[in-house]
XYZ file of C-alpha atoms in Angstrom:
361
model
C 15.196 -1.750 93.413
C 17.133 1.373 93.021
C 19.360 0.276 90.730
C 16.027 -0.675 88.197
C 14.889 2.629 88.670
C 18.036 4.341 87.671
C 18.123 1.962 84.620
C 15.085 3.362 83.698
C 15.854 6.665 84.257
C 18.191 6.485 81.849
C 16.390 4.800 78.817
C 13.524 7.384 79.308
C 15.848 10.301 79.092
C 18.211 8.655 76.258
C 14.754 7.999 74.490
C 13.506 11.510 74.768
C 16.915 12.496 73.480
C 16.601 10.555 70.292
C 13.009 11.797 69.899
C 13.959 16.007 70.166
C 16.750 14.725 67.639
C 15.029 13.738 65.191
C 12.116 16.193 65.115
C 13.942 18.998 65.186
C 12.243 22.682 65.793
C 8.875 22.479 63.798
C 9.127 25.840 63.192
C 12.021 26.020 60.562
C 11.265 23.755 57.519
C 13.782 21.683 55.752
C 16.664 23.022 53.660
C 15.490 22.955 49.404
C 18.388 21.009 47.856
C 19.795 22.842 45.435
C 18.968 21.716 41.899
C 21.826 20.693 39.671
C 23.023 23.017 36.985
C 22.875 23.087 33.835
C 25.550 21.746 31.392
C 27.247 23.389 29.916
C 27.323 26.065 32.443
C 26.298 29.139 30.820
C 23.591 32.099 31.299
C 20.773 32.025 28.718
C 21.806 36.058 27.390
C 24.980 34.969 26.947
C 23.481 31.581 25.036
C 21.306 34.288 22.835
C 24.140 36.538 22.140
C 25.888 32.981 20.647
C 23.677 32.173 18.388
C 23.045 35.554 16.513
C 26.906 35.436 16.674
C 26.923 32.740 14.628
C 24.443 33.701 12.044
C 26.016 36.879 11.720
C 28.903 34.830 10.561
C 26.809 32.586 8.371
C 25.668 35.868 6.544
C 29.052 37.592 5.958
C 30.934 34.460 5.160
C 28.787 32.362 2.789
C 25.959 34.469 1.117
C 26.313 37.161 -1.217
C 25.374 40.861 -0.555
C 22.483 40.667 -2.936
C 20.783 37.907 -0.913
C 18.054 39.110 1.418
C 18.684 37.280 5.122
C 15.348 38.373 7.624
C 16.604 39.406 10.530
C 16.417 36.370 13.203
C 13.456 35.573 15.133
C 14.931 34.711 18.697
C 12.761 32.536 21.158
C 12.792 30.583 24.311
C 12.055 27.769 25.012
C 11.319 26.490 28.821
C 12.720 22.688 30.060
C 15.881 20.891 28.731
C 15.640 17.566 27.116
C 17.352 15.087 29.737
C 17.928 18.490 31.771
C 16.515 20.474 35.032
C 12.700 21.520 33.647
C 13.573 24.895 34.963
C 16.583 25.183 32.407
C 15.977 27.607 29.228
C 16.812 26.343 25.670
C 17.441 29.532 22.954
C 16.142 29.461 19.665
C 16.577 31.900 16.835
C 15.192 31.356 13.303
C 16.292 33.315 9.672
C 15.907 32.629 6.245
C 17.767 33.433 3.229
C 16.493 34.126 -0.356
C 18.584 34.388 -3.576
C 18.865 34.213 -7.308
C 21.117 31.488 -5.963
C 19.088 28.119 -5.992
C 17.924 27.090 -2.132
C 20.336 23.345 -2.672
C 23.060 25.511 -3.987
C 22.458 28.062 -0.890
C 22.510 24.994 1.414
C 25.551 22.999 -0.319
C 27.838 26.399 0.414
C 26.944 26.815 3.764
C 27.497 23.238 4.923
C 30.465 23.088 3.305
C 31.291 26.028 4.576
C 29.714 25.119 8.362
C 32.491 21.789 8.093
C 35.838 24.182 8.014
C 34.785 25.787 11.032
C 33.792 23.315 13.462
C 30.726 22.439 12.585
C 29.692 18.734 12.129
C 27.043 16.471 10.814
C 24.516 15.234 13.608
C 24.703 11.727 13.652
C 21.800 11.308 16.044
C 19.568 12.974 13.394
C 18.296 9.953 11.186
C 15.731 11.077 8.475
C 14.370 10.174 5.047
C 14.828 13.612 3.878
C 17.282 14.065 1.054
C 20.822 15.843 2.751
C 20.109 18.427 0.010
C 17.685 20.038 1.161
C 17.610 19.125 5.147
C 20.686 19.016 7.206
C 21.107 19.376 10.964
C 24.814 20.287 12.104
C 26.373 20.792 15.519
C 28.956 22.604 17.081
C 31.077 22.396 20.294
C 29.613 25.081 21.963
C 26.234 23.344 22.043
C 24.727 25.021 19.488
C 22.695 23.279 17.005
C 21.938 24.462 13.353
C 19.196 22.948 11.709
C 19.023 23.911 7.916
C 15.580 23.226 5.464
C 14.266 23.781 2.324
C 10.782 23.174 2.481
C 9.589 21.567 -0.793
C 12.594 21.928 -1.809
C 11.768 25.608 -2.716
C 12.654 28.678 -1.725
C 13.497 29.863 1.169
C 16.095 28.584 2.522
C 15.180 28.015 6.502
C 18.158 28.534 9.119
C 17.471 27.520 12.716
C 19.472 27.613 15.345
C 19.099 26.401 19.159
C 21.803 26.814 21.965
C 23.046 24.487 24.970
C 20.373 23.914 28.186
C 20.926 27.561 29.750
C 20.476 29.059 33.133
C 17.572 31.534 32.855
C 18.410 35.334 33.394
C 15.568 35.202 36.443
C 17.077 32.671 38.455
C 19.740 33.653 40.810
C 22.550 31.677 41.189
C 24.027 31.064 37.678
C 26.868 31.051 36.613
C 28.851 34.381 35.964
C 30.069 35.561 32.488
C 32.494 33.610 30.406
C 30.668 30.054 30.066
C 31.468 29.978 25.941
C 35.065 30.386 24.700
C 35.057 32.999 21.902
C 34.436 31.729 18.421
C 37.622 30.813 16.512
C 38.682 32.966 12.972
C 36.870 31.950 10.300
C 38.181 30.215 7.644
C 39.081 31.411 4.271
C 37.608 30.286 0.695
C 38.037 27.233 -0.881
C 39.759 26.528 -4.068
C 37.348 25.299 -6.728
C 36.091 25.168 -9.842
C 34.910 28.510 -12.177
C 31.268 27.179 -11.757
C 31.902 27.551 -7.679
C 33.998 30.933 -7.627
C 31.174 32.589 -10.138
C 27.890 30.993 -8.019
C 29.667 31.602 -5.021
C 32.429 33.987 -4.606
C 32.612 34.565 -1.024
C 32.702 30.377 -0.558
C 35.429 29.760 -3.479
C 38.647 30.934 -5.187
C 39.614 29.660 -8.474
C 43.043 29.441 -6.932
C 44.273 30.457 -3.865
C 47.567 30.401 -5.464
C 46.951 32.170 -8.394
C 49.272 34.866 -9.775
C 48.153 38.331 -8.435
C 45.851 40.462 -11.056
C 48.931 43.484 -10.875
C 51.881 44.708 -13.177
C 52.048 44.949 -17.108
C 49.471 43.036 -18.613
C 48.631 40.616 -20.367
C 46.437 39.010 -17.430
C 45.564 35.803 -18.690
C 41.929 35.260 -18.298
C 39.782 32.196 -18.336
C 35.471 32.311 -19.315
C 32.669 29.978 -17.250
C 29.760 29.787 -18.999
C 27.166 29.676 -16.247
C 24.117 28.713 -18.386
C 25.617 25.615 -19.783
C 27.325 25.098 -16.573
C 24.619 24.375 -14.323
C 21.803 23.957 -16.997
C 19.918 27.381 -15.945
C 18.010 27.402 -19.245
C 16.979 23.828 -18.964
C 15.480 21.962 -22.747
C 12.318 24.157 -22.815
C 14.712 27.307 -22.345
C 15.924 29.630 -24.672
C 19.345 28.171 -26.474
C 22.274 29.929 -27.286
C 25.245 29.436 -29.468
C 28.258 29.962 -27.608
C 30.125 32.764 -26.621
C 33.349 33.627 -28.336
C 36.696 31.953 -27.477
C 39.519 33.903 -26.359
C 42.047 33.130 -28.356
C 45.454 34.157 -26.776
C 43.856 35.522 -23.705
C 43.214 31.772 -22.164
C 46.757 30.084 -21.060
C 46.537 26.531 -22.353
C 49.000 23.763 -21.187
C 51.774 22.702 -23.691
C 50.866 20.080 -25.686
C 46.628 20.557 -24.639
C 44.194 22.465 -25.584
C 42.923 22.223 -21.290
C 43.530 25.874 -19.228
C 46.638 25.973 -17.240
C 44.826 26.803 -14.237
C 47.911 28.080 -12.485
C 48.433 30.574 -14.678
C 44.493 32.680 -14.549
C 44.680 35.793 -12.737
C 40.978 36.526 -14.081
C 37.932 34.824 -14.649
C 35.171 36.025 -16.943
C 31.533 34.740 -15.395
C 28.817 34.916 -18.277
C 25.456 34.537 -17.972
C 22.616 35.431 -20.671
C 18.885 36.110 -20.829
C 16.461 37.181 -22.670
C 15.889 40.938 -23.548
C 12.814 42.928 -24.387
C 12.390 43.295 -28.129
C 10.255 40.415 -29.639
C 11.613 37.575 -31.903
C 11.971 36.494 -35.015
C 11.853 32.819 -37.559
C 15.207 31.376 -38.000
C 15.725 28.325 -39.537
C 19.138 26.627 -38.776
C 21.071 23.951 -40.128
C 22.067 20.251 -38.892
C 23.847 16.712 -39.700
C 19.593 15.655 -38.740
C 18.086 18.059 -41.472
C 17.060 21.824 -40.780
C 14.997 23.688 -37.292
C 12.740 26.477 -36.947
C 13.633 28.884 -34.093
C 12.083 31.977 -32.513
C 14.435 34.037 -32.272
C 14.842 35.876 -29.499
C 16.945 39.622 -27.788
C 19.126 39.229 -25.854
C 21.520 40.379 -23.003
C 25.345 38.951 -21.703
C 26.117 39.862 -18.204
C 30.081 38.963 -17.443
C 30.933 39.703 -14.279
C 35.210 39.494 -14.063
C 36.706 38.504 -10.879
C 40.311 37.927 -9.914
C 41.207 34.167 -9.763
C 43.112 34.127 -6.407
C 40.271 36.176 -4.208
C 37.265 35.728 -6.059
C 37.184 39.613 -5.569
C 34.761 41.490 -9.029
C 36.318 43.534 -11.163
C 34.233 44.498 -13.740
C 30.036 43.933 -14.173
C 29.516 44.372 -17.603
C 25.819 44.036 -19.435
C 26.212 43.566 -23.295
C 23.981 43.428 -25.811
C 23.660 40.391 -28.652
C 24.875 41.519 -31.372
C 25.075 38.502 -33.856
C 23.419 37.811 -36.738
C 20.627 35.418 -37.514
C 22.506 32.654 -38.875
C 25.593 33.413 -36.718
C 23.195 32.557 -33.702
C 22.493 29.378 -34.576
C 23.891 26.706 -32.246
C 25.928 23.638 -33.187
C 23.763 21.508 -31.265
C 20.491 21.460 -29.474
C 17.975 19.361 -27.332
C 14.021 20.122 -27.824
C 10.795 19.142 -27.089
C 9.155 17.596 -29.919
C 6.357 19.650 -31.179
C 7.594 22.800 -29.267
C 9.200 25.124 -31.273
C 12.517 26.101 -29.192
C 13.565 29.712 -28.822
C 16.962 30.753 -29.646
C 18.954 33.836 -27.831
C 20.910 36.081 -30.463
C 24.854 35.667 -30.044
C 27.293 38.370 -28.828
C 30.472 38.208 -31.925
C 33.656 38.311 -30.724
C 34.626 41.692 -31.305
C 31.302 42.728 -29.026
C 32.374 40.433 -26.246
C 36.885 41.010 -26.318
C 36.572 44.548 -26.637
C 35.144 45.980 -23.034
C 37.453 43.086 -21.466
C 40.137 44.595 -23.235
C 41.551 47.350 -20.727
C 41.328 44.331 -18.259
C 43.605 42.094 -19.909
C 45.816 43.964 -21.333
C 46.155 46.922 -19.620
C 48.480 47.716 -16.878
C 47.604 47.386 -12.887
């Protein structure tokens, strides 16, 4: 008999045991685990201070000083996509507006975006033409989104950084989460159209000879308007600017530039100018065509081949006569009567380029 009650001494006491065990001291409550953190591991200021980094870049790299870039709009937005819900996502949003088309804007940038570490988002499948939507990433975890609504200006830059710790929370992780940004890269070689659309983007040659010493300089002319159709068939036409003849190095045996040889290029664009227009009736293999004659005005802007750096901005006035400003061909609308710019002769056009060329540096 005493044996039994000893036994069940025992169990009672072992039970009571595993009882105060497991119920612990009601009055401190359990232990919160701590949440996991964020990847990568960086603080949402520091995330911010990223992504106005790299629009700051975007601005002084790609678009030219003339183009007006809003300063960004910088939000935050609360929850990570297949993160903690109490991580921070920052946003920032800019756009850029030019005389240089919205595509064209876009084009340079992405090209641009791809020699410094951007890349395409594969993830991202759309219907939208790349031209004017394109969403690129980068290894820091910052994602650029770039749109042009309608396909009209403006250009739309947005920008969003990696799941961040929020600047509220204690516990996150100290300074230092983002390695700095690498150089940038320099210009591309490309072709005149490029350098003169896009200066800061492309070079005519990165290994050009330098514009210095005794001239001559050889120089080579992009015609921007026939280049990239600006003035379109309903446009005003124009007949051509002069040839330089000897200024242009040609490769032996061609009548194509030698490309390695340009130390300048002469960018020429022309529009109309203020001073009414005239009837001019021109001559071709089809029979004869009525213009309106029109002002008008030749911006050249000179830059050196191997930096894309200007030179010169020079604004000169057509100076050609009636029948010397008729084109040697031309595409109309039928039953539109086309309008014709007046031509710049040659002597109008060498002459200010002249201390250029063939002066000394």
């Amino acid at each position: 008999m005493t044996r039994l009650g000893a036994v069940r001494l025992t169990l009672t006491a072992l039970s009571c045991l595993v009882v105060l065990t497991a119920c612990g001291d009601p009055a401190s409550p359990p232990r919160e685990p701590r949440p996991p953190e964020p990847s990568p591991k960086v603080n949402a200021a520091e995330a911010g201070q990223r992504l106005a980094e790299h629009l700051r870049r975007f601005g002084h790299a790609v678009f030219e000083p003339e183009a007006r870039v809003t300063p960004p709009i910088a939000t935050t937005a609360v929850g990570c996509p297949g993160g903690p819900s109490w991580g921070v996502v920052p946003r920032a949003e800019s756009t850029v507006n030019s005389a240089v088309p919205p595509k064209k804007q876009l084009q340079d940038l992405v090209n641009w975006l791809l020699r410094n570490d951007f890349e395409q988002d594969v993830d991202v499948s759309s219907k939208v033409p790349p031209d004017i939507d394109r969403t690129l990433v980068h290894p820091d975890g910052t994602r650029l989104h770039l749109a042009v609504p309608n396909g009209q200006p403006p250009l739309t830059l947005t920008v969003t950084g990696p799941c961040s710790w929020p600047s509220d929370r204690p516990g996150g992780p100290p300074p230092g989460g983002l390695k700095p940004l690498r150089g940038e890269s320099g210009p591309m070689t490309a072709g005149g159209n490029e350098v003169c659309s896009s200066p800061r983007n492309y070079v005519y040659n990165r290994d050009a000879p330098p514009f210095t010493g005794t001239g001559p300089h050889p120089i080579t002319l992009v015609d921007l308007d026939r280049a990239i159709g600006s003035t379109g068939t309903s446009g005003p036409k124009q007949a051509g600017y002069p040839l330089l003849p000897g200024w242009e190095p040609r490769r032996a045996g061609s009548s194509d530039v030698d490309t390695t040889k340009v130390q300048l290029i002469a960018c020429v664009h022309a529009e109309e100018a203020p001073g009414g227009s005239k009837k001019v009736t021109c001559r071709f293999d089809e029979g004869p065509l009525t213009f309106d004659l029109v002002e008008s005005t030749y911006r050249v802007t000179v830059r050196e081949a191997r930096t894309g750096n200007q030179l010169a901005d020079l604004t000169l006035r057509g100076t050609q006569g009636d029948k010397q400003s008729c084109p040697t061909a031309v595409t109309y609308y039928k039953d539109i009567t086309p309008r014709l710019l007046r031509g710049i002769d040659i002597a109008g056009f060498r002459d200010p380029l002249r201390p250029l060329v063939e002066g000394s540096r």
